[in-house]
Structure formats: C-alpha cells, structure tokens
Coordinates of C-alpha atoms in Angstrom, one line a residue:
M1 CA -15.7 29.1 -10.0
K2 CA -15.8 25.4 -9.2
N3 CA -12.7 23.5 -10.4
Q4 CA -13.4 21.0 -13.3
S5 CA -9.9 19.7 -13.8
T6 CA -9.5 16.0 -14.7
I7 CA -6.5 14.2 -13.2
S8 CA -4.5 11.0 -13.5
L9 CA -3.9 10.0 -9.9
V10 CA -0.7 8.0 -9.1
L11 CA -0.8 6.3 -5.7
G12 CA 2.6 5.0 -4.4
S13 CA 3.6 2.1 -2.2
G14 CA 4.4 2.3 1.5
G15 CA 2.3 -0.1 3.6
A16 CA 0.1 1.5 6.2
R17 CA 1.3 5.0 5.1
G18 CA -0.8 4.3 2.0
L19 CA -3.9 5.0 4.1
A20 CA -3.0 8.6 3.5
H21 CA -4.2 8.1 -0.1
I22 CA -7.8 8.1 1.3
G23 CA -7.4 11.5 2.8
I24 CA -5.8 12.8 -0.5
I25 CA -8.8 11.4 -2.5
H26 CA -11.2 13.1 -0.1
W27 CA -9.4 16.5 -0.6
L28 CA -9.4 16.1 -4.4
K29 CA -13.1 15.3 -4.5
K30 CA -14.1 18.1 -2.0
N31 CA -12.2 20.6 -4.2
G32 CA -13.9 19.6 -7.4
F33 CA -11.2 17.5 -9.2
E34 CA -12.4 14.7 -11.3
I35 CA -10.2 11.6 -10.9
A36 CA -10.2 10.2 -14.4
S37 CA -7.7 7.3 -13.9
V38 CA -5.7 5.6 -11.2
S39 CA -2.3 4.0 -11.4
G40 CA -1.3 2.3 -8.1
C41 CA 1.4 0.2 -6.6
S42 CA 1.1 -2.0 -3.5
M43 CA -1.1 -0.1 -1.0
G44 CA -1.7 2.5 -3.7
S45 CA -3.2 -0.2 -5.9
L46 CA -5.5 -1.4 -3.0
V47 CA -6.8 2.1 -2.2
G48 CA -7.0 3.1 -5.9
G49 CA -8.8 0.0 -6.9
I50 CA -11.4 0.2 -4.2
Y51 CA -11.9 3.9 -5.0
A52 CA -12.4 3.0 -8.7
A53 CA -15.0 0.3 -7.6
G54 CA -16.9 3.0 -5.7
K55 CA -16.4 1.4 -2.3
L56 CA -13.9 3.8 -0.6
D57 CA -16.2 5.0 2.1
Q58 CA -17.0 1.4 3.1
F59 CA -13.3 0.5 3.1
E60 CA -12.5 3.6 5.2
Q61 CA -15.0 2.7 7.8
W62 CA -13.7 -0.9 7.9
I63 CA -10.0 0.0 8.2
C64 CA -10.7 2.7 10.8
N65 CA -12.4 0.1 13.0
L66 CA -9.8 -2.6 12.5
K67 CA -8.1 -3.7 15.8
I68 CA -4.9 -5.6 16.3
I69 CA -6.8 -8.8 17.1
D70 CA -8.6 -8.4 13.7
M71 CA -5.3 -7.9 11.9
I72 CA -4.0 -11.1 13.5
G73 CA -7.2 -12.9 12.5
L74 CA -6.4 -12.0 8.8
L75 CA -3.0 -13.8 8.9
D76 CA -3.3 -17.1 7.0
F77 CA 0.1 -18.7 7.3
S78 CA 1.7 -20.4 4.3
W79 CA 4.1 -23.3 3.9
E80 CA 5.5 -21.8 0.7
K81 CA 9.0 -20.5 0.5
T82 CA 8.2 -17.2 -1.1
G83 CA 6.4 -15.6 2.0
L84 CA 4.8 -16.2 5.4
I85 CA 1.3 -15.1 4.6
K86 CA -1.0 -16.4 1.8
G87 CA -3.2 -13.3 1.8
D88 CA -6.4 -15.2 1.0
K89 CA -8.2 -14.2 4.2
L90 CA -7.4 -10.5 3.6
I91 CA -8.5 -10.5 0.0
N92 CA -11.6 -12.5 0.8
A93 CA -12.5 -9.9 3.5
L94 CA -12.0 -7.1 1.0
R95 CA -14.1 -8.9 -1.6
E96 CA -16.9 -9.2 1.0
L97 CA -16.6 -5.4 1.5
A98 CA -16.2 -4.2 -2.0
G99 CA -17.6 -6.9 -4.3
D100 CA -15.4 -8.7 -6.8
P101 CA -15.4 -6.6 -10.0
L102 CA -13.4 -7.0 -13.2
I103 CA -11.1 -4.1 -14.0
K104 CA -13.0 -3.4 -17.3
D105 CA -16.2 -2.8 -15.3
L106 CA -14.7 -0.2 -13.0
A107 CA -15.9 3.4 -13.2
I108 CA -12.5 4.7 -14.3
P109 CA -9.4 3.1 -15.9
F110 CA -7.2 1.4 -13.2
T111 CA -3.7 -0.1 -13.4
A112 CA -2.1 -2.1 -10.6
V113 CA 1.7 -2.4 -10.9
A114 CA 3.6 -5.5 -9.7
A115 CA 7.2 -6.6 -10.1
D116 CA 8.5 -9.7 -12.0
V117 CA 12.0 -9.8 -10.4
S118 CA 13.0 -12.9 -12.3
H119 CA 12.9 -10.9 -15.5
E120 CA 13.7 -7.6 -13.8
K121 CA 10.6 -5.8 -15.1
E122 CA 7.4 -4.1 -14.0
V123 CA 4.1 -5.7 -14.8
W124 CA 1.1 -3.4 -15.4
I125 CA -2.2 -5.2 -14.8
S126 CA -5.1 -3.3 -16.3
E127 CA -7.5 -6.2 -17.1
G128 CA -8.9 -9.2 -15.4
N129 CA -10.1 -9.5 -11.8
M130 CA -9.4 -6.4 -9.8
F131 CA -8.5 -8.1 -6.5
D132 CA -6.3 -10.6 -8.3
A133 CA -4.4 -7.6 -9.7
I134 CA -4.2 -6.0 -6.2
R135 CA -3.0 -9.2 -4.6
A136 CA -0.1 -9.3 -7.0
S137 CA 0.8 -5.7 -6.4
I138 CA 0.8 -5.9 -2.6
S139 CA 3.0 -9.0 -2.3
L140 CA 5.5 -7.5 0.1
P141 CA 8.7 -9.6 -0.2
L142 CA 9.1 -12.3 2.5
F143 CA 5.7 -11.3 4.1
F144 CA 3.2 -12.2 1.4
T145 CA 3.7 -15.1 -0.9
S146 CA 4.3 -14.2 -4.5
V147 CA 1.5 -14.5 -7.1
E148 CA 1.7 -16.5 -10.3
Y149 CA 0.6 -14.5 -13.3
R150 CA 1.0 -15.6 -16.9
G151 CA 3.9 -17.9 -16.1
S152 CA 5.8 -15.4 -13.9
H153 CA 5.8 -15.0 -10.1
L154 CA 5.0 -11.4 -9.1
I155 CA 5.8 -9.5 -6.0
D156 CA 5.2 -6.0 -4.6
G157 CA 5.5 -3.4 -7.4
G158 CA 7.3 -1.0 -5.0
V159 CA 10.5 -3.1 -5.5
L160 CA 10.9 -1.7 -9.0
N161 CA 8.6 1.3 -9.1
P162 CA 7.1 2.8 -5.9
V163 CA 5.5 5.7 -7.8
P164 CA 4.1 4.3 -11.1
I165 CA 3.6 7.3 -13.3
A166 CA 4.3 5.8 -16.7
P167 CA 0.9 3.9 -17.0
T168 CA -0.8 7.4 -17.1
F169 CA 1.2 8.8 -20.1
K170 CA -1.6 8.3 -22.6
D171 CA -4.5 9.3 -20.3
G172 CA -5.1 12.8 -21.9
T173 CA -6.1 14.3 -18.6
D174 CA -5.5 17.9 -17.5
M175 CA -2.8 17.0 -15.0
T176 CA -1.1 14.1 -13.2
I177 CA -0.8 14.1 -9.5
A178 CA 1.5 11.6 -7.9
V179 CA 1.7 10.6 -4.2
N180 CA 5.1 9.5 -2.9
L181 CA 5.0 7.6 0.4
G182 CA 8.8 7.5 0.5
G183 CA 9.3 11.2 1.2
P184 CA 12.2 12.7 3.2
V185 CA 12.4 11.6 6.8
E186 CA 10.8 14.0 9.3
T187 CA 12.7 15.1 12.3
A188 CA 12.1 12.6 15.2
N189 CA 10.1 13.8 18.1
E190 CA 10.4 12.6 21.7
D191 CA 7.4 10.3 21.4
Q192 CA 8.7 8.4 18.4
D193 CA 10.5 5.7 20.4
K194 CA 7.8 5.0 22.8
I195 CA 5.9 1.7 22.7
T196 CA 2.6 2.8 21.2
P197 CA -0.4 0.5 20.7
A198 CA 0.6 0.2 17.0
K199 CA 4.1 -0.9 17.9
E200 CA 2.7 -3.3 20.5
G201 CA 0.6 -4.7 17.6
I202 CA 3.7 -5.4 15.5
L203 CA 5.1 -7.3 18.4
Q204 CA 1.9 -9.3 18.7
I205 CA 2.0 -10.1 15.0
G206 CA 5.6 -11.1 15.4
D207 CA 4.7 -13.5 18.3
K208 CA 2.0 -15.1 16.1
I209 CA 4.5 -15.6 13.3
N210 CA 7.0 -17.1 15.8
E211 CA 4.3 -19.5 17.0
F212 CA 3.7 -20.6 13.4
L213 CA 7.4 -21.0 12.7
S214 CA 7.9 -23.1 15.8
R215 CA 5.5 -25.7 14.3
L216 CA 7.4 -26.1 11.1
P217 CA 9.5 -29.2 10.6
F218 CA 12.9 -27.4 10.8
P219 CA 15.8 -28.4 13.0
E220 CA 15.6 -26.9 16.5
T221 CA 18.5 -24.5 15.7
D222 CA 16.5 -23.0 12.9
K223 CA 13.3 -22.5 15.0
A224 CA 14.8 -20.1 17.5
K225 CA 12.4 -17.3 18.3
R226 CA 12.9 -14.4 15.9
D227 CA 13.7 -10.9 17.3
W228 CA 11.2 -8.6 15.6
G229 CA 13.4 -5.6 16.3
S230 CA 15.3 -6.8 13.2
Y231 CA 12.0 -6.5 11.3
D232 CA 12.2 -2.8 11.9
V233 CA 15.7 -2.6 10.4
A234 CA 14.5 -4.6 7.3
T235 CA 11.5 -2.4 6.7
Q236 CA 13.5 0.8 7.2
A237 CA 16.0 -0.5 4.6
F238 CA 13.1 -1.3 2.2
D239 CA 11.6 2.1 2.8
A240 CA 14.9 3.8 2.2
M241 CA 15.4 1.8 -1.1
Q242 CA 11.9 2.7 -2.3
G243 CA 12.5 6.4 -1.4
T244 CA 15.6 6.4 -3.6
I245 CA 13.9 4.7 -6.5
A246 CA 10.9 7.1 -6.1
R247 CA 13.1 10.2 -6.4
Q248 CA 14.7 8.7 -9.6
K249 CA 11.3 8.0 -11.1
L250 CA 9.9 11.4 -10.2
A251 CA 13.0 13.1 -11.8
A252 CA 12.8 11.0 -14.9
Y253 CA 9.0 11.3 -15.4
P254 CA 8.0 14.4 -13.5
P255 CA 4.2 14.7 -12.8
D256 CA 2.5 18.0 -12.7
H257 CA 2.2 17.9 -8.9
V258 CA 3.7 15.7 -6.2
I259 CA 2.3 15.1 -2.7
E260 CA 5.0 13.7 -0.4
I261 CA 4.4 11.7 2.8
A262 CA 7.6 11.2 5.0
R263 CA 8.6 7.6 5.0
N264 CA 9.0 7.5 8.8
V265 CA 5.6 8.8 9.8
C266 CA 4.1 5.3 10.1
G267 CA 5.4 1.7 10.1
T268 CA 4.6 -0.6 7.3
L269 CA 2.1 -2.7 9.3
E270 CA 0.7 0.0 11.6
F271 CA -2.8 -0.2 10.1
D272 CA -4.5 0.6 13.4
R273 CA -3.3 4.2 12.8
A274 CA -5.7 4.5 10.0
K275 CA -7.5 7.7 11.0
E276 CA -4.2 9.5 11.7
M277 CA -2.9 8.6 8.3
I278 CA -6.1 9.6 6.5
D279 CA -6.0 13.0 8.3
L280 CA -2.4 13.4 7.4
G281 CA -3.1 12.7 3.7
Y282 CA -5.8 15.3 3.6
K283 CA -3.5 17.9 5.3
K284 CA -0.6 17.1 2.9
A285 CA -2.9 17.4 -0.1
D286 CA -4.1 20.8 1.0
E287 CA -0.5 22.0 1.6
A288 CA 0.6 20.8 -1.9
L289 CA -2.4 21.7 -4.0
A290 CA -4.4 24.5 -2.3
H291 CA -2.8 27.0 -4.7
L292 CA -4.7 25.2 -7.6
V293 CA -8.1 26.2 -6.2
N294 CA -7.4 29.5 -4.4

C-alpha cells in the first residue's frame, strides 16, 4: 500500500553538505511521503524554501552545473565590517531561477531560522519575502554580511540552532523528520587529504578574497596575504560547535526520525560536489527511513 504519511521536514545547516537535503527530499517524494511543512536553517532554509516554491528541480540542475569560475563570479565583495560578501549576486541569481515569492504564497508552510546574536535569540521568519528570509538565514559569520531585520542584525541561524525543530511543534503532521548535517565524523580515508578540484576551488576563492583585501585602505602590515589553510581550521571549529549544539537540540526536542550526515564529508564551500552530496542524501535517507515503507 502506498505510504500517505504527512511530515514536517527540518533541514539543518552545514554549507555545501546541505545539498544532501535535495537527495533526501527526492527519497521522501519517491516513497510517497507528503512534505507538509519545512523548517530550515542556513543551507537548509535555502533548499527548503526553493522546494516549497516548487523550483527544486531547476535549482538542482543549476547547482550541479555550477563551476568554480561561476562561484567566483557570484562573489560581490563588501566594504562592511560584518562580512566579506554582500550576497546580492547570489540571491539575484536564485531569484532569476526560482522567482521571487512571498512566504505566504508558497505551497506549504515555510520557516527560515536566523540568529540575533546581540539579543542571544533565534529569529523565526515565516512571512515576507522568501529570499529575504533565506538571505538572513545563510549569513555565515565573517563570510556573508549580516542582514538588518526589524531593527536587529541577523546572521546564520546555525550559530544558535543548527537543527530547528521547534518551529514545527504545532504542525499537526504524522511525523517530524530532521536532517542533521553535523553528524559524527566519519573515519578518514586515504584520499581525504589530497588536493581535489573542490579544494583547489576553495584556494581560488581565497586568492580572490586576498586580491580584494589588498585593495582596501589598510596599513600594509594589515594587508598581508591570508593563509586560507586557517580557514579550514575555522570552519572545522564552527562545524564542531554546530554538531554539539545539534546533539543538544535533538536530545531536548527529539523528532520522530533523524537523518545524519557526517560533518566531515564535505567542506562548507565545496558546492562543486553537488551531485555527490545529493546522492549521499538519498542514500542516507534510505538507510534511516527504509523501515517505514518496507
């Protein structure tokens, strides 16, 4: 008998690992689940919002064809102190791809979660322009500039809640399925430290950022070329922090089912590994949920 379960889908934060959300959605739809609401944080809000707008297939095709040179072309550098990248080029590209809907006009309820660190609180955005909400939710500290919203400056929701389950509490669906992109580290393999095309891409992005920084009116001692190996250390620390918070949130507000993606399977900015991450999401969904349909 075909499955008819309705679900609240919670999509966590984790940069390029969030492309696994696409594969998870494909698995759910293939197996007859009805996604009745989406709560998302950071990359989870981006994928979840685009799904709610009915444009996931178009986004998947776009992201799978995105090259390093295309990624660099989406970097619009900022003079602001809150981050290096304004994000306007990226959001405009997504608007061209998926339209520019209001959240109230989406096919299903959608909540994007951001963080107001000045007041130490989460901000749930479930009204207004969808891409404005997503832009606030993806504001990775130091990388994207913060977003002003109702008098506060918002950053990436993963800082406070990388798996935002609470917005789904009143949904009334059959079950809640949460995706944690900060899962336990997988054992390293011998290829992990090799310079892959994706890692080369991070270095190219770093070179582009260094070029921008060199043009800023700082003293020469402040404009020394940045070593982007330190970026890896910072992102690993951020991922470890999010993993710890995610475990606490999942323990405090346990969903019916959790799909976990190891936090070391993909770097934060390795978006040219899209197909690999999508396939991984589908595989992990099958491993975690196949018993529900067998």
